[in-house]
Amino acid sequence: MNETLKKELPIIGFALLPFIYLAYLWNSLPEKVPIHWNYKGEIDDWGTKYSLIGVLFLLPVLTYVLMLFIPKIDPKKRIELMGGKYYQIKFVLVVFMSVLALFILHSAQSQTLSSPSIVLVLVGLLFMALGNYFKVIKQNYFLGIKTPWTLESEEVWKLTHILAGKLWIVGGLLIVIFSLVIPENINFYIFIGITVIITIVPIVYSYFIFKQLKSPNQ
């Protein structure tokens, strides 16, 4: 067996797992199933059970395909320098999407979202996992905090991602904790607030650190 394919098999297995679960559930699914819920866990969109196939392609499969081809179209070929770390990031993202797809299938069958907080816990864990890899992401056009200043300076990229990694780990941990102890109607706004902070702060930081490093007084 080709070594590259052999290495990819575990990820492919996770990407296909929701399809196996869907096949198992198929005969027990009603013709009309929920395919979207609002932040309160209330159903706000319906579709046929065939639409669930599209949902699965949009989650683990599309994620895997994109992550597979990004290194091939990276003009600077910097992602290839990440080696095994990029494979691990790809694995984390596909597993997250597969687990989310499995949760959606389960909720579609029961026609209720038993606990919207579960989704936020999953997202919090994803933030923590990605934050752990920020410091090893090489300067590129596809992954990480891509601002005019991080793309201009490799040092700004590095410093920004060191900060962003810490913020995402802490932010993800707070999301998990709050999702377990705070009422869902309040926790959603906390989640949005934390997400905005860990997104905006590194962007602003990259600007100021770029100005600082470019200052003639430095």
mmCIF file of C-alpha atoms in Angstrom:
data_model
loop_
_atom_site.group_PDB
_atom_site.id
_atom_site.type_symbol
_atom_site.label_atom_id
_atom_site.label_comp_id
_atom_site.label_asym_id
_atom_site.label_seq_id
_atom_site.Cartn_x
_atom_site.Cartn_y
_atom_site.Cartn_z
ATOM 1 C CA MET A 1 0.000 0.000 0.000
ATOM 2 C CA ASN A 2 1.217 3.499 -0.828
ATOM 3 C CA GLU A 3 2.761 5.045 2.313
ATOM 4 C CA THR A 4 0.932 8.353 1.820
ATOM 5 C CA LEU A 5 -2.425 6.596 1.517
ATOM 6 C CA LYS A 6 -1.636 4.420 4.521
ATOM 7 C CA LYS A 7 -0.943 7.535 6.565
ATOM 8 C CA GLU A 8 -4.203 9.136 5.436
ATOM 9 C CA LEU A 9 -6.396 6.120 6.201
ATOM 10 C CA PRO A 10 -7.147 7.051 9.849
ATOM 11 C CA ILE A 11 -8.350 10.508 8.769
ATOM 12 C CA ILE A 12 -10.358 9.059 5.888
ATOM 13 C CA GLY A 13 -11.901 6.623 8.366
ATOM 14 C CA PHE A 14 -13.064 9.463 10.604
ATOM 15 C CA ALA A 15 -14.403 11.383 7.587
ATOM 16 C CA LEU A 16 -16.482 8.361 6.540
ATOM 17 C CA LEU A 17 -17.701 7.443 10.034
ATOM 18 C CA PRO A 18 -20.774 9.753 9.883
ATOM 19 C CA PHE A 19 -21.829 8.106 6.589
ATOM 20 C CA ILE A 20 -21.707 4.691 8.271
ATOM 21 C CA TYR A 21 -23.814 6.033 11.130
ATOM 22 C CA LEU A 22 -26.267 7.602 8.669
ATOM 23 C CA ALA A 23 -26.639 4.256 6.873
ATOM 24 C CA TYR A 24 -27.343 2.623 10.250
ATOM 25 C CA LEU A 25 -29.998 5.232 11.076
ATOM 26 C CA TRP A 26 -31.493 5.554 7.597
ATOM 27 C CA ASN A 27 -34.582 3.355 7.964
ATOM 28 C CA SER A 28 -35.444 4.867 11.356
ATOM 29 C CA LEU A 29 -35.249 8.458 10.123
ATOM 30 C CA PRO A 30 -38.478 10.290 9.286
ATOM 31 C CA GLU A 31 -38.775 11.738 5.772
ATOM 32 C CA LYS A 32 -38.629 15.264 7.204
ATOM 33 C CA VAL A 33 -35.751 15.996 9.572
ATOM 34 C CA PRO A 34 -34.324 19.096 11.263
ATOM 35 C CA ILE A 35 -31.106 20.326 9.660
ATOM 36 C CA HIS A 36 -30.485 23.542 11.592
ATOM 37 C CA TRP A 37 -31.026 24.839 15.119
ATOM 38 C CA ASN A 38 -30.749 28.317 16.632
ATOM 39 C CA TYR A 39 -28.582 29.130 19.639
ATOM 40 C CA LYS A 40 -31.422 28.134 21.971
ATOM 41 C CA GLY A 41 -31.496 24.658 20.476
ATOM 42 C CA GLU A 42 -34.804 25.319 18.682
ATOM 43 C CA ILE A 43 -35.307 23.886 15.192
ATOM 44 C CA ASP A 44 -35.379 26.667 12.581
ATOM 45 C CA ASP A 45 -34.920 24.716 9.344
ATOM 46 C CA TRP A 46 -36.112 21.379 7.999
ATOM 47 C CA GLY A 47 -35.216 19.178 5.047
ATOM 48 C CA THR A 48 -35.610 15.667 3.716
ATOM 49 C CA LYS A 49 -33.415 12.976 5.160
ATOM 50 C CA TYR A 50 -31.479 13.012 1.883
ATOM 51 C CA SER A 51 -30.302 16.516 2.767
ATOM 52 C CA LEU A 52 -28.308 14.967 5.619
ATOM 53 C CA ILE A 53 -25.990 13.446 3.024
ATOM 54 C CA GLY A 54 -25.146 16.968 1.859
ATOM 55 C CA VAL A 55 -24.499 18.044 5.449
ATOM 56 C CA LEU A 56 -21.973 15.237 5.859
ATOM 57 C CA PHE A 57 -20.179 16.226 2.646
ATOM 58 C CA LEU A 58 -20.011 19.840 3.815
ATOM 59 C CA LEU A 59 -18.524 18.934 7.201
ATOM 60 C CA PRO A 60 -15.866 16.163 7.400
ATOM 61 C CA VAL A 61 -15.465 15.443 3.667
ATOM 62 C CA LEU A 62 -15.064 19.031 2.448
ATOM 63 C CA THR A 63 -12.763 19.794 5.386
ATOM 64 C CA TYR A 64 -10.569 16.827 4.516
ATOM 65 C CA VAL A 65 -10.434 17.669 0.816
ATOM 66 C CA LEU A 66 -9.509 21.291 1.502
ATOM 67 C CA MET A 67 -6.802 20.332 3.988
ATOM 68 C CA LEU A 68 -5.482 17.765 1.514
ATOM 69 C CA PHE A 69 -5.036 20.271 -1.307
ATOM 70 C CA ILE A 70 -3.933 23.379 0.603
ATOM 71 C CA PRO A 71 -0.250 22.322 0.705
ATOM 72 C CA LYS A 72 -0.355 21.651 -3.043
ATOM 73 C CA ILE A 73 -1.576 25.163 -3.897
ATOM 74 C CA ASP A 74 0.458 27.023 -1.267
ATOM 75 C CA PRO A 75 2.573 29.361 -3.459
ATOM 76 C CA LYS A 76 5.395 29.649 -0.912
ATOM 77 C CA LYS A 77 5.353 25.944 0.006
ATOM 78 C CA ARG A 78 5.689 26.931 3.662
ATOM 79 C CA ILE A 79 2.969 24.585 4.891
ATOM 80 C CA GLU A 80 5.044 21.613 3.758
ATOM 81 C CA LEU A 81 7.707 22.720 6.241
ATOM 82 C CA MET A 82 5.293 21.976 9.091
ATOM 83 C CA GLY A 83 5.559 18.272 8.332
ATOM 84 C CA GLY A 84 3.779 16.143 10.915
ATOM 85 C CA LYS A 85 2.271 19.172 12.660
ATOM 86 C CA TYR A 86 0.137 19.958 9.621
ATOM 87 C CA TYR A 87 -1.044 16.343 9.541
ATOM 88 C CA GLN A 88 -2.049 16.660 13.200
ATOM 89 C CA ILE A 89 -3.996 19.874 12.532
ATOM 90 C CA LYS A 90 -5.765 18.161 9.624
ATOM 91 C CA PHE A 91 -6.583 15.220 11.878
ATOM 92 C CA VAL A 92 -7.993 17.490 14.608
ATOM 93 C CA LEU A 93 -10.217 19.414 12.173
ATOM 94 C CA VAL A 94 -11.600 16.312 10.462
ATOM 95 C CA VAL A 95 -12.301 14.590 13.793
ATOM 96 C CA PHE A 96 -14.078 17.718 15.050
ATOM 97 C CA MET A 97 -16.242 17.908 11.915
ATOM 98 C CA SER A 98 -17.017 14.191 12.099
ATOM 99 C CA VAL A 99 -18.067 14.389 15.756
ATOM 100 C CA LEU A 100 -20.213 17.437 14.937
ATOM 101 C CA ALA A 101 -21.790 15.520 12.049
ATOM 102 C CA LEU A 102 -22.526 12.549 14.318
ATOM 103 C CA PHE A 103 -24.179 14.883 16.821
ATOM 104 C CA ILE A 104 -26.301 16.431 14.058
ATOM 105 C CA LEU A 105 -27.391 12.981 12.868
ATOM 106 C CA HIS A 106 -28.337 11.951 16.394
ATOM 107 C CA SER A 107 -30.277 15.176 16.879
ATOM 108 C CA ALA A 108 -31.990 14.761 13.493
ATOM 109 C CA GLN A 109 -33.185 11.310 14.475
ATOM 110 C CA SER A 110 -34.513 12.429 17.847
ATOM 111 C CA GLN A 111 -35.769 15.703 16.285
ATOM 112 C CA THR A 112 -34.448 17.647 19.228
ATOM 113 C CA LEU A 113 -31.184 19.231 20.261
ATOM 114 C CA SER A 114 -30.874 17.728 23.726
ATOM 115 C CA SER A 115 -28.168 20.150 24.860
ATOM 116 C CA PRO A 116 -26.975 23.075 22.710
ATOM 117 C CA SER A 117 -24.083 23.452 25.150
ATOM 118 C CA ILE A 118 -22.524 20.267 23.774
ATOM 119 C CA VAL A 119 -21.749 22.089 20.518
ATOM 120 C CA LEU A 120 -20.079 24.933 22.423
ATOM 121 C CA VAL A 121 -18.026 22.449 24.442
ATOM 122 C CA LEU A 122 -16.840 20.886 21.180
ATOM 123 C CA VAL A 123 -15.928 24.306 19.773
ATOM 124 C CA GLY A 124 -14.085 25.189 22.979
ATOM 125 C CA LEU A 125 -12.058 21.985 22.741
ATOM 126 C CA LEU A 126 -11.303 22.784 19.095
ATOM 127 C CA PHE A 127 -10.057 26.263 20.046
ATOM 128 C CA MET A 128 -7.770 24.722 22.667
ATOM 129 C CA ALA A 129 -6.407 22.153 20.224
ATOM 130 C CA LEU A 130 -5.760 24.712 17.488
ATOM 131 C CA GLY A 131 -4.238 27.154 19.966
ATOM 132 C CA ASN A 132 -1.703 24.497 20.863
ATOM 133 C CA TYR A 133 -0.530 24.415 17.228
ATOM 134 C CA PHE A 134 -0.459 28.161 16.517
ATOM 135 C CA LYS A 135 3.190 28.511 17.464
ATOM 136 C CA VAL A 136 4.283 25.960 14.832
ATOM 137 C CA ILE A 137 2.241 27.309 11.911
ATOM 138 C CA LYS A 138 4.597 28.665 9.284
ATOM 139 C CA GLN A 139 3.912 31.974 7.529
ATOM 140 C CA ASN A 140 1.372 31.185 4.776
ATOM 141 C CA TYR A 141 -1.795 32.417 3.052
ATOM 142 C CA PHE A 142 -4.209 29.744 4.299
ATOM 143 C CA LEU A 143 -3.790 28.975 8.014
ATOM 144 C CA GLY A 144 -3.383 31.201 11.047
ATOM 145 C CA ILE A 145 -3.734 34.928 11.722
ATOM 146 C CA LYS A 146 -3.381 36.378 8.228
ATOM 147 C CA THR A 147 -3.107 40.163 8.373
ATOM 148 C CA PRO A 148 -1.098 42.537 6.158
ATOM 149 C CA TRP A 149 1.415 42.806 8.999
ATOM 150 C CA THR A 150 1.880 39.100 9.739
ATOM 151 C CA LEU A 151 2.245 38.347 6.030
ATOM 152 C CA GLU A 152 4.781 41.159 5.654
ATOM 153 C CA SER A 153 7.055 40.138 8.516
ATOM 154 C CA GLU A 154 7.946 36.627 9.625
ATOM 155 C CA GLU A 155 8.839 37.941 13.091
ATOM 156 C CA VAL A 156 5.431 39.616 13.432
ATOM 157 C CA TRP A 157 3.826 36.355 12.300
ATOM 158 C CA LYS A 158 5.724 34.408 14.952
ATOM 159 C CA LEU A 159 5.020 36.823 17.831
ATOM 160 C CA THR A 160 1.359 37.167 16.857
ATOM 161 C CA HIS A 161 0.831 33.412 16.781
ATOM 162 C CA ILE A 162 2.553 32.882 20.117
ATOM 163 C CA LEU A 163 0.071 35.322 21.657
ATOM 164 C CA ALA A 164 -2.880 33.947 19.678
ATOM 165 C CA GLY A 165 -2.049 30.389 20.753
ATOM 166 C CA LYS A 166 -2.191 31.332 24.426
ATOM 167 C CA LEU A 167 -5.439 33.267 23.934
ATOM 168 C CA TRP A 168 -7.121 30.424 22.065
ATOM 169 C CA ILE A 169 -6.134 27.858 24.683
ATOM 170 C CA VAL A 170 -7.401 30.026 27.545
ATOM 171 C CA GLY A 171 -10.466 31.137 25.595
ATOM 172 C CA GLY A 172 -11.332 27.565 24.638
ATOM 173 C CA LEU A 173 -10.952 26.418 28.240
ATOM 174 C CA LEU A 174 -13.254 29.208 29.449
ATOM 175 C CA ILE A 175 -15.836 28.283 26.801
ATOM 176 C CA VAL A 176 -15.809 24.659 27.980
ATOM 177 C CA ILE A 177 -16.126 25.638 31.659
ATOM 178 C CA PHE A 178 -18.878 28.212 31.089
ATOM 179 C CA SER A 179 -20.780 25.798 28.822
ATOM 180 C CA LEU A 180 -20.917 23.317 31.677
ATOM 181 C CA VAL A 181 -21.951 25.696 34.470
ATOM 182 C CA ILE A 182 -23.706 28.729 32.923
ATOM 183 C CA PRO A 183 -27.339 28.678 31.687
ATOM 184 C CA GLU A 184 -27.511 28.213 27.906
ATOM 185 C CA ASN A 185 -29.288 31.510 27.164
ATOM 186 C CA ILE A 186 -26.465 33.454 28.855
ATOM 187 C CA ASN A 187 -23.616 31.195 27.807
ATOM 188 C CA PHE A 188 -24.191 31.837 24.096
ATOM 189 C CA TYR A 189 -23.363 35.524 24.532
ATOM 190 C CA ILE A 190 -20.305 34.650 26.628
ATOM 191 C CA PHE A 191 -19.182 32.349 23.825
ATOM 192 C CA ILE A 192 -19.587 35.122 21.246
ATOM 193 C CA GLY A 193 -17.679 37.556 23.464
ATOM 194 C CA ILE A 194 -14.765 35.185 24.007
ATOM 195 C CA THR A 195 -14.613 34.332 20.305
ATOM 196 C CA VAL A 196 -14.515 38.010 19.337
ATOM 197 C CA ILE A 197 -11.742 38.724 21.871
ATOM 198 C CA ILE A 198 -9.454 35.852 20.822
ATOM 199 C CA THR A 199 -9.972 36.837 17.175
ATOM 200 C CA ILE A 200 -9.604 40.625 17.378
ATOM 201 C CA VAL A 201 -6.793 40.905 19.935
ATOM 202 C CA PRO A 202 -4.179 39.058 17.804
ATOM 203 C CA ILE A 203 -5.127 41.159 14.766
ATOM 204 C CA VAL A 204 -4.687 44.411 16.662
ATOM 205 C CA TYR A 205 -1.511 43.094 18.294
ATOM 206 C CA SER A 206 -0.016 42.246 14.896
ATOM 207 C CA TYR A 207 -0.471 45.861 13.800
ATOM 208 C CA PHE A 208 1.157 47.368 16.883
ATOM 209 C CA ILE A 209 4.041 44.907 16.993
ATOM 210 C CA PHE A 210 4.677 45.556 13.288
ATOM 211 C CA LYS A 211 4.814 49.306 13.930
ATOM 212 C CA GLN A 212 7.093 48.754 16.902
ATOM 213 C CA LEU A 213 9.531 46.580 14.979
ATOM 214 C CA LYS A 214 9.578 48.971 12.036
ATOM 215 C CA SER A 215 10.102 52.039 14.201
ATOM 216 C CA PRO A 216 13.426 53.769 13.421
ATOM 217 C CA ASN A 217 14.039 54.122 17.159
ATOM 218 C CA GLN A 218 14.202 50.358 17.559
#
